[in-house]
Short mmCIF file of C-alpha atoms and ligand atoms in Angstrom, two decimals:
data_model
loop_
_atom_site.label_atom_id
_atom_site.label_comp_id
_atom_site.label_asym_id
_atom_site.label_seq_id
_atom_site.Cartn_x
_atom_site.Cartn_y
_atom_site.Cartn_z
CA UNK A 105 32.91 -5.93 -8.03
CA UNK A 106 32.95 -2.19 -8.71
CA UNK A 107 31.88 -1.12 -12.22
CA UNK A 108 31.37 2.62 -11.83
CA UNK A 109 28.60 3.12 -9.27
CA UNK A 110 28.72 2.81 -5.52
CA UNK A 111 27.00 -0.40 -4.50
CA UNK A 112 25.48 -1.39 -1.23
CA UNK A 113 25.27 -5.16 -0.84
CA UNK A 114 21.85 -6.37 0.33
CA UNK A 115 22.35 -10.10 -0.14
CA UNK A 116 25.69 -11.87 -0.11
CA UNK A 117 26.73 -14.69 -2.40
CA UNK A 118 26.34 -17.13 0.50
CA UNK A 119 22.86 -15.89 1.46
CA UNK A 120 21.74 -16.27 -2.14
CA UNK A 121 23.24 -19.76 -2.49
CA UNK A 122 21.61 -20.92 0.76
CA UNK A 123 18.22 -19.62 -0.36
CA UNK A 124 18.52 -21.17 -3.82
CA UNK A 125 19.33 -24.54 -2.32
CA UNK A 126 16.42 -24.20 0.16
CA UNK A 127 14.04 -23.42 -2.73
CA UNK A 128 15.44 -26.34 -4.73
CA UNK A 129 14.75 -28.74 -1.87
CA UNK A 130 11.24 -27.39 -1.37
CA UNK A 131 10.42 -27.69 -5.09
CA UNK A 132 11.96 -31.17 -5.29
CA UNK A 133 9.79 -32.34 -2.38
CA UNK A 134 6.61 -30.82 -3.81
CA UNK A 135 7.06 -32.28 -7.29
CA UNK A 136 8.54 -35.65 -6.29
CA UNK A 137 6.86 -38.45 -8.24
CA UNK A 138 4.90 -36.11 -10.50
CA UNK A 139 6.90 -36.66 -13.66
CA UNK A 140 9.00 -34.22 -15.60
CA UNK A 141 8.86 -30.57 -14.58
CA UNK A 142 9.25 -27.80 -17.17
CA UNK A 143 11.32 -24.97 -15.70
CA UNK A 144 10.64 -21.79 -17.65
CA UNK A 145 13.27 -19.09 -17.15
CA UNK A 146 12.40 -15.58 -18.22
CA UNK A 147 15.16 -14.02 -20.33
CA UNK A 148 17.36 -12.47 -19.50
CA UNK A 149 17.62 -11.62 -15.80
CA UNK A 150 16.34 -14.96 -14.49
CA UNK A 151 18.92 -17.11 -16.24
CA UNK A 152 21.51 -17.02 -13.46
CA UNK A 153 18.93 -17.93 -10.82
CA UNK A 154 17.22 -20.59 -12.96
CA UNK A 155 20.48 -22.37 -13.75
CA UNK A 156 21.59 -22.40 -10.09
CA UNK A 157 18.11 -23.50 -8.99
CA UNK A 158 18.12 -26.33 -11.52
CA UNK A 159 21.37 -27.63 -10.00
CA UNK A 160 19.56 -27.95 -6.67
CA UNK A 161 16.68 -30.04 -8.05
CA UNK A 162 16.49 -33.73 -7.27
CA UNK A 163 13.67 -34.35 -9.78
CA UNK A 164 13.62 -34.74 -13.58
CA UNK A 165 13.17 -31.45 -15.42
CA UNK A 166 13.42 -29.72 -18.78
CA UNK A 167 14.89 -26.22 -18.78
CA UNK A 168 13.37 -23.84 -21.32
CA UNK A 169 13.43 -20.10 -21.88
CA UNK A 170 10.94 -17.42 -22.76
CA UNK A 171 12.13 -13.99 -23.89
CA UNK A 172 10.14 -10.84 -23.31
CA UNK A 173 10.72 -7.24 -24.28
CA UNK A 174 12.45 -5.72 -21.28
CA UNK A 175 10.86 -2.95 -19.25
CA UNK A 176 7.73 -2.98 -21.40
CA UNK A 177 5.71 -3.30 -18.23
CA UNK A 178 7.29 -0.17 -16.81
CA UNK A 179 6.31 2.05 -19.75
CA UNK A 180 3.00 0.44 -20.62
CA UNK A 181 0.30 0.92 -18.00
CA UNK A 182 -1.63 -2.05 -19.39
CA UNK A 183 1.37 -4.25 -18.87
CA UNK A 184 1.38 -5.54 -22.42
CA UNK A 185 4.62 -7.42 -22.87
CA UNK A 186 6.02 -8.64 -26.16
CA UNK A 187 7.40 -12.17 -26.48
CA UNK A 188 10.76 -11.98 -28.24
CA UNK A 189 11.59 -15.70 -27.92
CA UNK A 190 8.99 -18.36 -27.34
CA UNK A 191 9.35 -21.70 -25.57
CA UNK A 192 10.63 -24.65 -27.56
CA UNK A 193 8.70 -27.06 -25.32
CA UNK A 194 5.02 -27.89 -25.67
CA UNK A 195 3.79 -27.40 -22.10
CA UNK A 196 0.30 -28.84 -22.61
CA UNK A 197 -0.45 -31.30 -19.76
CA UNK A 198 2.93 -30.62 -18.14
CA UNK A 199 3.80 -29.29 -14.71
CA UNK A 200 5.33 -25.88 -15.34
CA UNK A 201 7.34 -23.74 -12.96
CA UNK A 202 7.96 -20.17 -14.10
CA UNK A 203 11.26 -18.91 -12.71
CA UNK A 204 11.47 -15.14 -12.21
CA UNK A 205 14.31 -13.02 -10.90
CA UNK A 206 12.09 -10.34 -9.38
CA UNK A 207 8.40 -9.62 -9.09
CA UNK A 208 7.99 -5.88 -8.88
CA UNK A 209 4.71 -4.40 -10.20
CA UNK A 210 3.66 -7.93 -11.19
CA UNK A 211 2.66 -6.79 -14.68
CA UNK A 212 5.21 -8.96 -16.48
CA UNK A 213 4.35 -12.04 -14.45
CA UNK A 214 0.63 -11.42 -14.90
CA UNK A 215 1.06 -11.31 -18.66
CA UNK A 216 3.27 -14.41 -18.72
CA UNK A 217 0.89 -16.43 -16.57
CA UNK A 218 -2.08 -15.52 -18.77
CA UNK A 219 -0.11 -16.43 -21.86
CA UNK A 220 1.13 -19.76 -20.49
CA UNK A 221 -2.31 -20.71 -19.15
CA UNK A 222 -3.74 -20.61 -22.68
CA UNK A 223 -1.39 -23.52 -23.47
CA UNK A 224 -3.20 -25.74 -20.93
CA UNK A 225 -0.39 -26.88 -18.66
CA UNK A 226 -1.29 -29.49 -16.03
CA UNK A 227 -0.12 -27.04 -13.36
CA UNK A 228 1.53 -23.63 -13.38
CA UNK A 229 3.42 -22.20 -10.43
CA UNK A 230 5.85 -19.35 -9.89
CA UNK A 231 9.23 -19.28 -8.21
CA UNK A 232 10.67 -15.79 -7.71
CA UNK A 233 13.99 -15.06 -6.06
CA UNK A 234 13.01 -11.52 -5.09
CA UNK A 235 9.60 -10.12 -4.27
CA UNK A 236 8.83 -6.41 -3.89
CA UNK A 237 5.27 -6.46 -2.57
CA UNK A 238 5.24 -2.69 -1.90
CA UNK A 239 5.35 -2.00 -5.66
CA UNK A 240 2.68 -4.47 -6.72
CA UNK A 241 0.07 -3.12 -9.17
CA UNK A 242 -1.54 -6.43 -10.06
CA UNK A 243 -2.05 -9.32 -7.70
CA UNK A 244 -0.02 -12.33 -8.84
CA UNK A 245 0.62 -15.63 -7.10
CA UNK A 246 4.19 -16.32 -5.98
CA UNK A 247 4.33 -19.94 -4.88
CA UNK A 248 8.04 -20.08 -4.02
CA UNK A 249 9.65 -16.88 -2.78
CA UNK A 250 13.31 -16.27 -2.03
CA UNK A 251 13.53 -12.85 -0.37
CA UNK A 252 11.12 -10.03 0.26
CA UNK A 253 12.79 -6.77 -0.74
CA UNK A 254 12.26 -3.11 0.08
CA UNK A 255 11.29 -0.69 -2.69
CA UNK A 256 14.76 -0.18 -4.20
CA UNK A 257 16.37 -0.82 -7.59
CA UNK A 258 18.63 -3.82 -7.25
CA UNK A 259 21.36 -5.25 -9.46
CA UNK A 260 23.49 -8.36 -9.54
CA UNK A 261 22.97 -12.12 -9.82
CA UNK A 262 21.48 -11.64 -13.29
CA UNK A 263 19.77 -8.32 -12.64
CA UNK A 264 21.14 -5.44 -14.67
CA UNK A 265 21.26 -1.69 -14.84
CA UNK A 266 21.58 -0.86 -18.54
CA UNK A 267 23.02 -4.35 -19.13
CA UNK A 268 25.67 -3.91 -16.44
CA UNK A 269 26.16 -5.67 -13.12
CA UNK A 270 24.54 -8.98 -14.18
CA UNK A 271 27.73 -10.78 -13.24
CA UNK A 272 27.86 -9.33 -9.74
CA UNK A 273 27.86 -12.27 -7.33
CA UNK A 274 25.88 -10.34 -4.72
CA UNK A 275 22.56 -8.52 -4.96
CA UNK A 276 23.10 -4.81 -4.33
CA UNK A 277 21.45 -1.41 -4.48
CA UNK A 278 22.93 1.19 -6.81
CA UNK A 279 23.87 4.33 -4.92
P1 5GP B 282 7.44 -6.18 -13.01
O1 5GP B 282 7.37 -4.72 -12.61
O2 5GP B 282 6.66 -6.43 -14.25
O3 5GP B 282 7.00 -7.07 -11.87
O4 5GP B 282 8.96 -6.47 -13.26
C1 5GP B 282 9.40 -6.73 -14.53
C2 5GP B 282 10.87 -6.89 -14.69
O5 5GP B 282 11.48 -5.64 -14.45
C3 5GP B 282 11.57 -7.88 -13.77
O6 5GP B 282 11.49 -9.22 -14.22
C4 5GP B 282 12.99 -7.35 -13.89
O7 5GP B 282 13.59 -7.83 -15.08
C5 5GP B 282 12.77 -5.84 -14.00
N1 5GP B 282 12.93 -5.23 -12.69
C6 5GP B 282 11.97 -4.89 -11.81
N2 5GP B 282 12.51 -4.36 -10.69
C7 5GP B 282 13.85 -4.38 -10.86
C8 5GP B 282 14.96 -3.99 -10.04
O8 5GP B 282 14.87 -3.53 -8.89
N3 5GP B 282 16.20 -4.17 -10.61
C9 5GP B 282 16.38 -4.68 -11.85
N4 5GP B 282 17.64 -4.80 -12.29
N5 5GP B 282 15.35 -5.06 -12.64
C10 5GP B 282 14.10 -4.92 -12.15
#
């Protein structure tokens, strides 16, 4: 889908769907028999991934959302991120899986994990569709990883460039 820039597709719709279903199976196996899982999607980029992932889960779950100020981590060297919408679910003593679209510097994830840990979940893991290890500033655990990516700015499948391209079915680099 062309919306003004030249795009180079890195991951096709089919490659993404296969990976999401693989992750869903892995997560379902790991959490089988451990009660209700709280899936926490980070607004807004992760919503597309989180919804598709949730369709591939064979275990009971609650889907909730946390909103953070976008790009705060990029302009703030301390990685202080502002919560713009908090969870509706009390995650104390629950198994929590944080669903991220992309882990880049790791600053956002680092902040979110610290914040969620203060709420005393039973467990807290991370599922990220895309991982850019070359850009990491802070070491963060990624328990379930979709694809390792080169150091490029990607759009599509929920990821935007100035709010555009979220609806792209592929993941692409802007040229
Ligand atoms: P961090 O640098 O804190 O790991 O990444 C924070 C957020 O920046 C990600 O959740 C994502 O919303 C955004 N981001 C990082 N890299 C990219 C990218 O290549 N493309 C897009 N569209 N967003 C990105």
